[in-house]
């Protein structure tokens, strides 16, 4: 299959690599030194999103935010200019569910199918082809794309119609953010109380407070390893999506709002490009602790 892949960042590079390794013809755009290995392995670099779409049957997007998706799809020399009737666009970025429905409708008007398929699992999940993929779109289109998803992820679910994948991802990001904040708060409390945070974490892992975030991100917090698997800056963007939607829906998300404010503080402290487990540094700063 001829697959266009636009968005060769920390997540996109390994995802595209799995498709190429499976024998698909891969068309890419904006190749940088970090993604040159894909071209060396056989991917074909194109000069624009339009050129990618002209050469591909399926176009996958993995870019940072809603405006980026809109520009790639509908901007000058964008994907929409190169699509043909019956093509498929799969947006694996994490963006606004409302905008997603609009983008899908605009493409449907020219006979192009659309799936929103945001992912969870971070860089490790992308490298290991073990991502969780949350998909919105028609069942028959999902079935068409499933073999591609299976090359990139393990837990693959069609949630519902277009936009429902993005809604699931926003819900995921709420849970992850609030749990990271809770773990960071607990370990900061333990340290300020004079206990060894590593031993506290070990004790908690055997009880009801145990979680994957306590296991993995708690370890990062203790070891001070904040190289980004998922940047605070991007997680703040996802919480902004949640709060924007909540205003429209008239839903109260008080703890999401407070965690978003902590992430704003993290950016003010210069930590926006650290892993989201680095949120503990913000809580330590508020506590007057040295991390």
PDB file of C-alpha atoms in Angstrom:
ATOM      1  CA  UNK A   1       0.000   0.000   0.000  1.00  0.00           C
ATOM      2  CA  UNK A   2       1.166   3.559  -0.678  1.00  0.00           C
ATOM      3  CA  UNK A   3       1.077   5.434   2.632  1.00  0.00           C
ATOM      4  CA  UNK A   4       1.814   9.096   3.169  1.00  0.00           C
ATOM      5  CA  UNK A   5       3.068   9.985   6.640  1.00  0.00           C
ATOM      6  CA  UNK A   6       3.309  13.624   7.741  1.00  0.00           C
ATOM      7  CA  UNK A   7       4.704  14.429  11.170  1.00  0.00           C
ATOM      8  CA  UNK A   8       8.043  12.749  11.761  1.00  0.00           C
ATOM      9  CA  UNK A   9       8.554  13.809  15.371  1.00  0.00           C
ATOM     10  CA  UNK A  10       9.431  11.768  18.439  1.00  0.00           C
ATOM     11  CA  UNK A  11       6.314   9.606  18.010  1.00  0.00           C
ATOM     12  CA  UNK A  12       5.887   9.785  14.250  1.00  0.00           C
ATOM     13  CA  UNK A  13       9.346   8.528  13.327  1.00  0.00           C
ATOM     14  CA  UNK A  14       9.017   5.057  14.873  1.00  0.00           C
ATOM     15  CA  UNK A  15       5.373   4.771  13.794  1.00  0.00           C
ATOM     16  CA  UNK A  16       6.320   5.475  10.184  1.00  0.00           C
ATOM     17  CA  UNK A  17       9.252   3.101  10.523  1.00  0.00           C
ATOM     18  CA  UNK A  18       6.957   0.199  11.440  1.00  0.00           C
ATOM     19  CA  UNK A  19       4.876   0.794   8.308  1.00  0.00           C
ATOM     20  CA  UNK A  20       7.995   0.886   6.148  1.00  0.00           C
ATOM     21  CA  UNK A  21       9.424  -2.247   7.762  1.00  0.00           C
ATOM     22  CA  UNK A  22       6.174  -4.084   6.966  1.00  0.00           C
ATOM     23  CA  UNK A  23       6.773  -3.497   3.256  1.00  0.00           C
ATOM     24  CA  UNK A  24       4.500  -0.544   2.575  1.00  0.00           C
ATOM     25  CA  UNK A  25       5.619   2.193   0.207  1.00  0.00           C
ATOM     26  CA  UNK A  26       6.128   5.241   2.428  1.00  0.00           C
ATOM     27  CA  UNK A  27       5.871   8.865   1.259  1.00  0.00           C
ATOM     28  CA  UNK A  28       7.089  11.510   3.701  1.00  0.00           C
ATOM     29  CA  UNK A  29       7.441  15.286   3.960  1.00  0.00           C
ATOM     30  CA  UNK A  30       9.842  17.581   5.847  1.00  0.00           C
ATOM     31  CA  UNK A  31      12.651  15.103   6.371  1.00  0.00           C
ATOM     32  CA  UNK A  32      15.114  16.328   8.998  1.00  0.00           C
ATOM     33  CA  UNK A  33      18.378  14.715  10.168  1.00  0.00           C
ATOM     34  CA  UNK A  34      16.508  12.755  12.869  1.00  0.00           C
ATOM     35  CA  UNK A  35      14.229  11.174  10.232  1.00  0.00           C
ATOM     36  CA  UNK A  36      16.764  10.760   7.419  1.00  0.00           C
ATOM     37  CA  UNK A  37      17.095   7.089   8.329  1.00  0.00           C
ATOM     38  CA  UNK A  38      13.592   6.517   6.957  1.00  0.00           C
ATOM     39  CA  UNK A  39      14.647   7.783   3.519  1.00  0.00           C
ATOM     40  CA  UNK A  40      17.820   5.729   3.754  1.00  0.00           C
ATOM     41  CA  UNK A  41      15.601   2.683   4.381  1.00  0.00           C
ATOM     42  CA  UNK A  42      13.447   3.355   1.313  1.00  0.00           C
ATOM     43  CA  UNK A  43      10.918   6.078   2.148  1.00  0.00           C
ATOM     44  CA  UNK A  44      10.394   8.663  -0.594  1.00  0.00           C
ATOM     45  CA  UNK A  45      10.631  12.333   0.382  1.00  0.00           C
ATOM     46  CA  UNK A  46       8.087  14.675  -1.229  1.00  0.00           C
ATOM     47  CA  UNK A  47       8.216  18.451  -1.467  1.00  0.00           C
ATOM     48  CA  UNK A  48       4.780  19.185   0.013  1.00  0.00           C
ATOM     49  CA  UNK A  49       1.763  17.612   1.737  1.00  0.00           C
ATOM     50  CA  UNK A  50      -0.045  17.933  -1.605  1.00  0.00           C
ATOM     51  CA  UNK A  51       2.629  15.834  -3.313  1.00  0.00           C
ATOM     52  CA  UNK A  52       2.431  13.228  -0.546  1.00  0.00           C
ATOM     53  CA  UNK A  53      -1.333  12.946  -1.007  1.00  0.00           C
ATOM     54  CA  UNK A  54      -1.062  12.707  -4.791  1.00  0.00           C
ATOM     55  CA  UNK A  55       1.215   9.676  -4.478  1.00  0.00           C
ATOM     56  CA  UNK A  56      -0.563   7.915  -1.590  1.00  0.00           C
ATOM     57  CA  UNK A  57      -3.749   5.917  -1.043  1.00  0.00           C
ATOM     58  CA  UNK A  58      -3.746   6.623   2.696  1.00  0.00           C
ATOM     59  CA  UNK A  59      -2.356   9.749   4.396  1.00  0.00           C
ATOM     60  CA  UNK A  60      -1.508   9.609   8.111  1.00  0.00           C
ATOM     61  CA  UNK A  61      -0.971  12.763  10.146  1.00  0.00           C
ATOM     62  CA  UNK A  62       0.957  12.904  13.433  1.00  0.00           C
ATOM     63  CA  UNK A  63       1.451  16.603  14.166  1.00  0.00           C
ATOM     64  CA  UNK A  64       1.318  18.604  17.418  1.00  0.00           C
ATOM     65  CA  UNK A  65      -1.949  20.555  17.525  1.00  0.00           C
ATOM     66  CA  UNK A  66      -5.270  21.463  15.886  1.00  0.00           C
ATOM     67  CA  UNK A  67      -3.918  24.413  13.838  1.00  0.00           C
ATOM     68  CA  UNK A  68      -1.108  22.194  12.518  1.00  0.00           C
ATOM     69  CA  UNK A  69      -3.603  19.621  11.267  1.00  0.00           C
ATOM     70  CA  UNK A  70      -5.680  22.313   9.584  1.00  0.00           C
ATOM     71  CA  UNK A  71      -2.666  23.809   7.804  1.00  0.00           C
ATOM     72  CA  UNK A  72      -1.382  20.422   6.641  1.00  0.00           C
ATOM     73  CA  UNK A  73      -4.813  19.446   5.346  1.00  0.00           C
ATOM     74  CA  UNK A  74      -6.181  22.684   3.943  1.00  0.00           C
ATOM     75  CA  UNK A  75      -3.327  25.180   3.711  1.00  0.00           C
ATOM     76  CA  UNK A  76      -1.486  26.094   0.485  1.00  0.00           C
ATOM     77  CA  UNK A  77      -0.075  22.925  -1.097  1.00  0.00           C
ATOM     78  CA  UNK A  78      -1.993  20.994   1.547  1.00  0.00           C
ATOM     79  CA  UNK A  79      -3.093  17.381   1.576  1.00  0.00           C
ATOM     80  CA  UNK A  80      -6.631  18.196   0.398  1.00  0.00           C
ATOM     81  CA  UNK A  81      -5.274  19.546  -2.894  1.00  0.00           C
ATOM     82  CA  UNK A  82      -3.691  16.192  -3.713  1.00  0.00           C
ATOM     83  CA  UNK A  83      -6.404  13.780  -2.593  1.00  0.00           C
ATOM     84  CA  UNK A  84      -8.586  11.705  -4.901  1.00  0.00           C
ATOM     85  CA  UNK A  85     -12.035  10.263  -4.306  1.00  0.00           C
ATOM     86  CA  UNK A  86     -11.786   7.094  -2.219  1.00  0.00           C
ATOM     87  CA  UNK A  87      -8.562   8.077  -0.471  1.00  0.00           C
ATOM     88  CA  UNK A  88      -8.314   7.838   3.303  1.00  0.00           C
ATOM     89  CA  UNK A  89      -6.956  10.374   5.786  1.00  0.00           C
ATOM     90  CA  UNK A  90      -6.066   9.126   9.271  1.00  0.00           C
ATOM     91  CA  UNK A  91      -5.289  11.792  11.844  1.00  0.00           C
ATOM     92  CA  UNK A  92      -3.301  10.264  14.707  1.00  0.00           C
ATOM     93  CA  UNK A  93      -2.559  13.648  16.285  1.00  0.00           C
ATOM     94  CA  UNK A  94      -4.247  14.723  19.513  1.00  0.00           C
ATOM     95  CA  UNK A  95      -6.526  17.632  18.622  1.00  0.00           C
ATOM     96  CA  UNK A  96      -9.956  19.169  19.193  1.00  0.00           C
ATOM     97  CA  UNK A  97     -12.901  16.773  18.761  1.00  0.00           C
ATOM     98  CA  UNK A  98     -14.982  19.682  17.423  1.00  0.00           C
ATOM     99  CA  UNK A  99     -12.407  20.614  14.788  1.00  0.00           C
ATOM    100  CA  UNK A 100     -12.032  16.939  13.897  1.00  0.00           C
ATOM    101  CA  UNK A 101     -15.691  16.719  12.900  1.00  0.00           C
ATOM    102  CA  UNK A 102     -15.308  19.826  10.744  1.00  0.00           C
ATOM    103  CA  UNK A 103     -12.196  18.478   8.997  1.00  0.00           C
ATOM    104  CA  UNK A 104     -13.914  15.155   8.324  1.00  0.00           C
ATOM    105  CA  UNK A 105     -16.960  16.895   6.843  1.00  0.00           C
ATOM    106  CA  UNK A 106     -14.808  19.021   4.545  1.00  0.00           C
ATOM    107  CA  UNK A 107     -13.009  15.955   3.246  1.00  0.00           C
ATOM    108  CA  UNK A 108     -16.213  13.947   2.925  1.00  0.00           C
ATOM    109  CA  UNK A 109     -17.465  16.672   0.559  1.00  0.00           C
ATOM    110  CA  UNK A 110     -14.719  15.665  -1.910  1.00  0.00           C
ATOM    111  CA  UNK A 111     -15.269  11.937  -1.438  1.00  0.00           C
ATOM    112  CA  UNK A 112     -12.419  11.282   1.011  1.00  0.00           C
ATOM    113  CA  UNK A 113     -12.800   9.039   4.078  1.00  0.00           C
ATOM    114  CA  UNK A 114     -11.536  10.124   7.502  1.00  0.00           C
ATOM    115  CA  UNK A 115     -10.606   8.508  10.792  1.00  0.00           C
ATOM    116  CA  UNK A 116      -9.409  10.216  13.943  1.00  0.00           C
ATOM    117  CA  UNK A 117      -7.042   7.830  15.715  1.00  0.00           C
ATOM    118  CA  UNK A 118      -5.074   9.518  18.513  1.00  0.00           C
ATOM    119  CA  UNK A 119      -2.655   7.382  20.473  1.00  0.00           C
ATOM    120  CA  UNK A 120      -1.406   6.838  23.995  1.00  0.00           C
ATOM    121  CA  UNK A 121       1.778   5.142  25.099  1.00  0.00           C
ATOM    122  CA  UNK A 122       4.446   7.727  24.521  1.00  0.00           C
ATOM    123  CA  UNK A 123       7.750   7.311  22.762  1.00  0.00           C
ATOM    124  CA  UNK A 124       8.298   3.868  24.287  1.00  0.00           C
ATOM    125  CA  UNK A 125       4.952   2.635  22.983  1.00  0.00           C
ATOM    126  CA  UNK A 126       5.674   4.077  19.540  1.00  0.00           C
ATOM    127  CA  UNK A 127       9.095   2.418  19.367  1.00  0.00           C
ATOM    128  CA  UNK A 128       7.716  -0.933  20.494  1.00  0.00           C
ATOM    129  CA  UNK A 129       4.603  -0.806  18.266  1.00  0.00           C
ATOM    130  CA  UNK A 130       2.579  -1.086  21.472  1.00  0.00           C
ATOM    131  CA  UNK A 131       0.485   2.081  21.322  1.00  0.00           C
ATOM    132  CA  UNK A 132      -3.097   2.318  22.473  1.00  0.00           C
ATOM    133  CA  UNK A 133      -5.077   3.650  19.502  1.00  0.00           C
ATOM    134  CA  UNK A 134      -8.507   5.247  20.019  1.00  0.00           C
ATOM    135  CA  UNK A 135     -10.410   5.491  16.742  1.00  0.00           C
ATOM    136  CA  UNK A 136     -13.404   7.510  15.612  1.00  0.00           C
ATOM    137  CA  UNK A 137     -15.109   6.879  12.273  1.00  0.00           C
ATOM    138  CA  UNK A 138     -17.298   4.495  10.333  1.00  0.00           C
ATOM    139  CA  UNK A 139     -16.864   0.803  11.086  1.00  0.00           C
ATOM    140  CA  UNK A 140     -16.102  -0.175   7.485  1.00  0.00           C
ATOM    141  CA  UNK A 141     -13.395   2.485   7.250  1.00  0.00           C
ATOM    142  CA  UNK A 142     -11.943   1.327  10.575  1.00  0.00           C
ATOM    143  CA  UNK A 143     -11.815  -2.234   9.215  1.00  0.00           C
ATOM    144  CA  UNK A 144      -9.917  -0.953   6.168  1.00  0.00           C
ATOM    145  CA  UNK A 145      -7.328   0.758   8.355  1.00  0.00           C
ATOM    146  CA  UNK A 146      -7.036  -1.918  11.053  1.00  0.00           C
ATOM    147  CA  UNK A 147      -4.063  -3.756   9.463  1.00  0.00           C
ATOM    148  CA  UNK A 148      -2.117  -0.490   9.541  1.00  0.00           C
ATOM    149  CA  UNK A 149      -3.055   0.207  13.155  1.00  0.00           C
ATOM    150  CA  UNK A 150      -1.909  -3.300  14.091  1.00  0.00           C
ATOM    151  CA  UNK A 151       1.588  -2.445  12.852  1.00  0.00           C
ATOM    152  CA  UNK A 152       1.779   0.484  15.286  1.00  0.00           C
ATOM    153  CA  UNK A 153      -0.274  -0.525  18.321  1.00  0.00           C
ATOM    154  CA  UNK A 154      -1.582  -3.320  20.511  1.00  0.00           C
ATOM    155  CA  UNK A 155      -4.741  -1.980  22.167  1.00  0.00           C
ATOM    156  CA  UNK A 156      -6.860  -0.754  19.262  1.00  0.00           C
ATOM    157  CA  UNK A 157     -10.470   0.291  19.791  1.00  0.00           C
ATOM    158  CA  UNK A 158     -13.076   1.924  17.599  1.00  0.00           C
ATOM    159  CA  UNK A 159     -14.835   4.174  20.105  1.00  0.00           C
ATOM    160  CA  UNK A 160     -17.590   5.467  17.827  1.00  0.00           C
ATOM    161  CA  UNK A 161     -18.129   8.026  15.104  1.00  0.00           C
ATOM    162  CA  UNK A 162     -15.776  10.736  13.888  1.00  0.00           C
ATOM    163  CA  UNK A 163     -14.478  12.789  16.829  1.00  0.00           C
ATOM    164  CA  UNK A 164     -15.048  10.062  19.415  1.00  0.00           C
ATOM    165  CA  UNK A 165     -11.430   8.934  19.189  1.00  0.00           C
ATOM    166  CA  UNK A 166     -10.299  12.445  20.075  1.00  0.00           C
ATOM    167  CA  UNK A 167     -12.818  12.581  22.918  1.00  0.00           C
ATOM    168  CA  UNK A 168     -11.385   9.336  24.316  1.00  0.00           C
ATOM    169  CA  UNK A 169      -7.854  10.733  24.041  1.00  0.00           C
ATOM    170  CA  UNK A 170      -8.827  13.910  25.899  1.00  0.00           C
ATOM    171  CA  UNK A 171     -10.346  11.744  28.652  1.00  0.00           C
ATOM    172  CA  UNK A 172      -7.122   9.722  28.738  1.00  0.00           C
ATOM    173  CA  UNK A 173      -5.042  12.857  29.119  1.00  0.00           C
ATOM    174  CA  UNK A 174      -7.208  14.092  31.979  1.00  0.00           C
ATOM    175  CA  UNK A 175      -6.648  10.841  33.891  1.00  0.00           C
ATOM    176  CA  UNK A 176      -2.914  10.734  33.159  1.00  0.00           C
ATOM    177  CA  UNK A 177      -2.356  14.383  34.108  1.00  0.00           C
ATOM    178  CA  UNK A 178      -4.282  14.167  37.363  1.00  0.00           C
ATOM    179  CA  UNK A 179      -2.559  10.913  38.331  1.00  0.00           C
ATOM    180  CA  UNK A 180       0.894  12.335  37.585  1.00  0.00           C
ATOM    181  CA  UNK A 181       0.005  15.348  39.718  1.00  0.00           C
ATOM    182  CA  UNK A 182      -1.188  13.073  42.539  1.00  0.00           C
ATOM    183  CA  UNK A 183       2.002  10.977  42.442  1.00  0.00           C
ATOM    184  CA  UNK A 184       4.155  14.101  42.345  1.00  0.00           C
ATOM    185  CA  UNK A 185       2.227  15.589  45.268  1.00  0.00           C
ATOM    186  CA  UNK A 186       2.550  12.394  47.314  1.00  0.00           C
ATOM    187  CA  UNK A 187       6.290  12.034  46.726  1.00  0.00           C
ATOM    188  CA  UNK A 188       6.876  15.725  47.470  1.00  0.00           C
ATOM    189  CA  UNK A 189       4.925  15.318  50.720  1.00  0.00           C
ATOM    190  CA  UNK A 190       6.970  12.238  51.631  1.00  0.00           C
ATOM    191  CA  UNK A 191      10.258  14.035  51.004  1.00  0.00           C
ATOM    192  CA  UNK A 192       9.258  17.156  52.928  1.00  0.00           C
ATOM    193  CA  UNK A 193       8.133  14.961  55.841  1.00  0.00           C
ATOM    194  CA  UNK A 194      11.605  13.434  56.014  1.00  0.00           C
ATOM    195  CA  UNK A 195      10.834  10.009  54.518  1.00  0.00           C
ATOM    196  CA  UNK A 196      12.729   8.423  51.645  1.00  0.00           C
ATOM    197  CA  UNK A 197      10.487   8.923  48.560  1.00  0.00           C
ATOM    198  CA  UNK A 198      11.920   5.790  46.925  1.00  0.00           C
ATOM    199  CA  UNK A 199      10.942   3.640  49.896  1.00  0.00           C
ATOM    200  CA  UNK A 200       7.532   5.319  50.110  1.00  0.00           C
ATOM    201  CA  UNK A 201       6.947   4.566  46.430  1.00  0.00           C
ATOM    202  CA  UNK A 202       8.005   0.946  46.950  1.00  0.00           C
ATOM    203  CA  UNK A 203       5.550   0.584  49.810  1.00  0.00           C
ATOM    204  CA  UNK A 204       2.720   2.193  47.829  1.00  0.00           C
ATOM    205  CA  UNK A 205       3.300  -0.117  44.869  1.00  0.00           C
ATOM    206  CA  UNK A 206       2.012  -3.001  47.002  1.00  0.00           C
ATOM    207  CA  UNK A 207      -1.250  -1.292  47.912  1.00  0.00           C
ATOM    208  CA  UNK A 208      -4.368   0.253  46.423  1.00  0.00           C
ATOM    209  CA  UNK A 209      -2.443   3.359  45.320  1.00  0.00           C
ATOM    210  CA  UNK A 210      -0.441   1.268  42.865  1.00  0.00           C
ATOM    211  CA  UNK A 211      -0.634   2.341  39.233  1.00  0.00           C
ATOM    212  CA  UNK A 212       1.436   2.347  36.065  1.00  0.00           C
ATOM    213  CA  UNK A 213       2.082   6.036  36.606  1.00  0.00           C
ATOM    214  CA  UNK A 214       3.347   5.464  40.146  1.00  0.00           C
ATOM    215  CA  UNK A 215       5.498   2.655  38.765  1.00  0.00           C
ATOM    216  CA  UNK A 216       6.978   4.398  35.725  1.00  0.00           C
ATOM    217  CA  UNK A 217       6.652   8.130  36.320  1.00  0.00           C
ATOM    218  CA  UNK A 218       7.227   7.778  40.045  1.00  0.00           C
ATOM    219  CA  UNK A 219      10.549   6.145  39.204  1.00  0.00           C
ATOM    220  CA  UNK A 220      11.386   9.021  36.848  1.00  0.00           C
ATOM    221  CA  UNK A 221      10.598  11.506  39.613  1.00  0.00           C
ATOM    222  CA  UNK A 222      12.896   9.717  42.059  1.00  0.00           C
ATOM    223  CA  UNK A 223      15.709   9.192  39.550  1.00  0.00           C
ATOM    224  CA  UNK A 224      15.288  12.753  38.161  1.00  0.00           C
ATOM    225  CA  UNK A 225      15.164  11.450  34.594  1.00  0.00           C
ATOM    226  CA  UNK A 226      13.039  14.045  32.837  1.00  0.00           C
ATOM    227  CA  UNK A 227      14.139  13.595  29.235  1.00  0.00           C
ATOM    228  CA  UNK A 228      10.850  13.837  27.362  1.00  0.00           C
ATOM    229  CA  UNK A 229       8.771  10.827  26.588  1.00  0.00           C
ATOM    230  CA  UNK A 230       5.864  13.281  26.503  1.00  0.00           C
ATOM    231  CA  UNK A 231       6.550  16.966  27.070  1.00  0.00           C
ATOM    232  CA  UNK A 232       4.748  19.050  29.690  1.00  0.00           C
ATOM    233  CA  UNK A 233       4.117  21.613  26.942  1.00  0.00           C
ATOM    234  CA  UNK A 234       2.140  19.090  24.871  1.00  0.00           C
ATOM    235  CA  UNK A 235       0.220  17.734  27.848  1.00  0.00           C
ATOM    236  CA  UNK A 236      -0.811  21.269  28.755  1.00  0.00           C
ATOM    237  CA  UNK A 237      -2.140  21.606  25.203  1.00  0.00           C
ATOM    238  CA  UNK A 238      -4.256  18.479  25.713  1.00  0.00           C
ATOM    239  CA  UNK A 239      -5.682  19.823  28.964  1.00  0.00           C
ATOM    240  CA  UNK A 240      -6.535  23.046  27.149  1.00  0.00           C
ATOM    241  CA  UNK A 241      -8.542  20.940  24.686  1.00  0.00           C
ATOM    242  CA  UNK A 242     -10.381  19.374  27.629  1.00  0.00           C
ATOM    243  CA  UNK A 243     -11.162  22.732  29.222  1.00  0.00           C
ATOM    244  CA  UNK A 244     -12.259  24.292  25.920  1.00  0.00           C
ATOM    245  CA  UNK A 245     -14.661  21.399  25.354  1.00  0.00           C
ATOM    246  CA  UNK A 246     -15.854  21.590  28.961  1.00  0.00           C
ATOM    247  CA  UNK A 247     -16.819  25.247  28.494  1.00  0.00           C
ATOM    248  CA  UNK A 248     -18.848  24.329  25.420  1.00  0.00           C
ATOM    249  CA  UNK A 249     -20.500  21.394  27.198  1.00  0.00           C
ATOM    250  CA  UNK A 250     -20.945  23.336  30.460  1.00  0.00           C
ATOM    251  CA  UNK A 251     -19.119  20.589  32.361  1.00  0.00           C
ATOM    252  CA  UNK A 252     -17.053  21.337  35.473  1.00  0.00           C
ATOM    253  CA  UNK A 253     -13.506  19.919  35.409  1.00  0.00           C
ATOM    254  CA  UNK A 254     -12.035  21.543  38.533  1.00  0.00           C
ATOM    255  CA  UNK A 255      -9.017  19.291  39.012  1.00  0.00           C
ATOM    256  CA  UNK A 256      -8.184  19.381  35.312  1.00  0.00           C
ATOM    257  CA  UNK A 257      -8.150  23.164  35.555  1.00  0.00           C
ATOM    258  CA  UNK A 258      -5.858  23.198  38.593  1.00  0.00           C
ATOM    259  CA  UNK A 259      -3.428  20.745  36.987  1.00  0.00           C
ATOM    260  CA  UNK A 260      -3.391  22.846  33.828  1.00  0.00           C
ATOM    261  CA  UNK A 261      -2.407  25.816  35.997  1.00  0.00           C
ATOM    262  CA  UNK A 262       0.450  23.796  37.502  1.00  0.00           C
ATOM    263  CA  UNK A 263       1.607  23.013  33.973  1.00  0.00           C
ATOM    264  CA  UNK A 264       1.448  26.736  33.173  1.00  0.00           C
ATOM    265  CA  UNK A 265       3.736  27.261  36.160  1.00  0.00           C
ATOM    266  CA  UNK A 266       6.062  24.540  34.889  1.00  0.00           C
ATOM    267  CA  UNK A 267       6.390  26.400  31.598  1.00  0.00           C
ATOM    268  CA  UNK A 268       7.065  29.631  33.463  1.00  0.00           C
ATOM    269  CA  UNK A 269       9.872  27.815  35.298  1.00  0.00           C
ATOM    270  CA  UNK A 270      11.369  26.731  31.966  1.00  0.00           C
ATOM    271  CA  UNK A 271      10.305  23.074  32.237  1.00  0.00           C
ATOM    272  CA  UNK A 272       7.933  22.929  29.272  1.00  0.00           C
ATOM    273  CA  UNK A 273      10.144  20.589  27.274  1.00  0.00           C
ATOM    274  CA  UNK A 274      10.747  18.177  30.137  1.00  0.00           C
ATOM    275  CA  UNK A 275       8.776  14.941  30.474  1.00  0.00           C
ATOM    276  CA  UNK A 276       5.411  15.405  32.159  1.00  0.00           C
ATOM    277  CA  UNK A 277       6.741  13.537  35.189  1.00  0.00           C
ATOM    278  CA  UNK A 278       8.832  16.699  35.660  1.00  0.00           C
ATOM    279  CA  UNK A 279       5.695  18.333  37.066  1.00  0.00           C
ATOM    280  CA  UNK A 280       7.107  17.287  40.436  1.00  0.00           C
ATOM    281  CA  UNK A 281       9.661  20.090  40.055  1.00  0.00           C
ATOM    282  CA  UNK A 282       6.820  22.626  40.066  1.00  0.00           C
ATOM    283  CA  UNK A 283       5.321  21.193  43.239  1.00  0.00           C
ATOM    284  CA  UNK A 284       8.777  21.115  44.844  1.00  0.00           C
ATOM    285  CA  UNK A 285       9.249  24.775  43.929  1.00  0.00           C
ATOM    286  CA  UNK A 286       5.915  25.614  45.574  1.00  0.00           C
ATOM    287  CA  UNK A 287       7.033  23.669  48.647  1.00  0.00           C
ATOM    288  CA  UNK A 288      10.379  25.460  48.755  1.00  0.00           C
ATOM    289  CA  UNK A 289      12.168  22.147  48.182  1.00  0.00           C
ATOM    290  CA  UNK A 290      15.302  21.643  46.133  1.00  0.00           C
ATOM    291  CA  UNK A 291      15.027  18.937  43.434  1.00  0.00           C
TER     292      UNK A 291
END
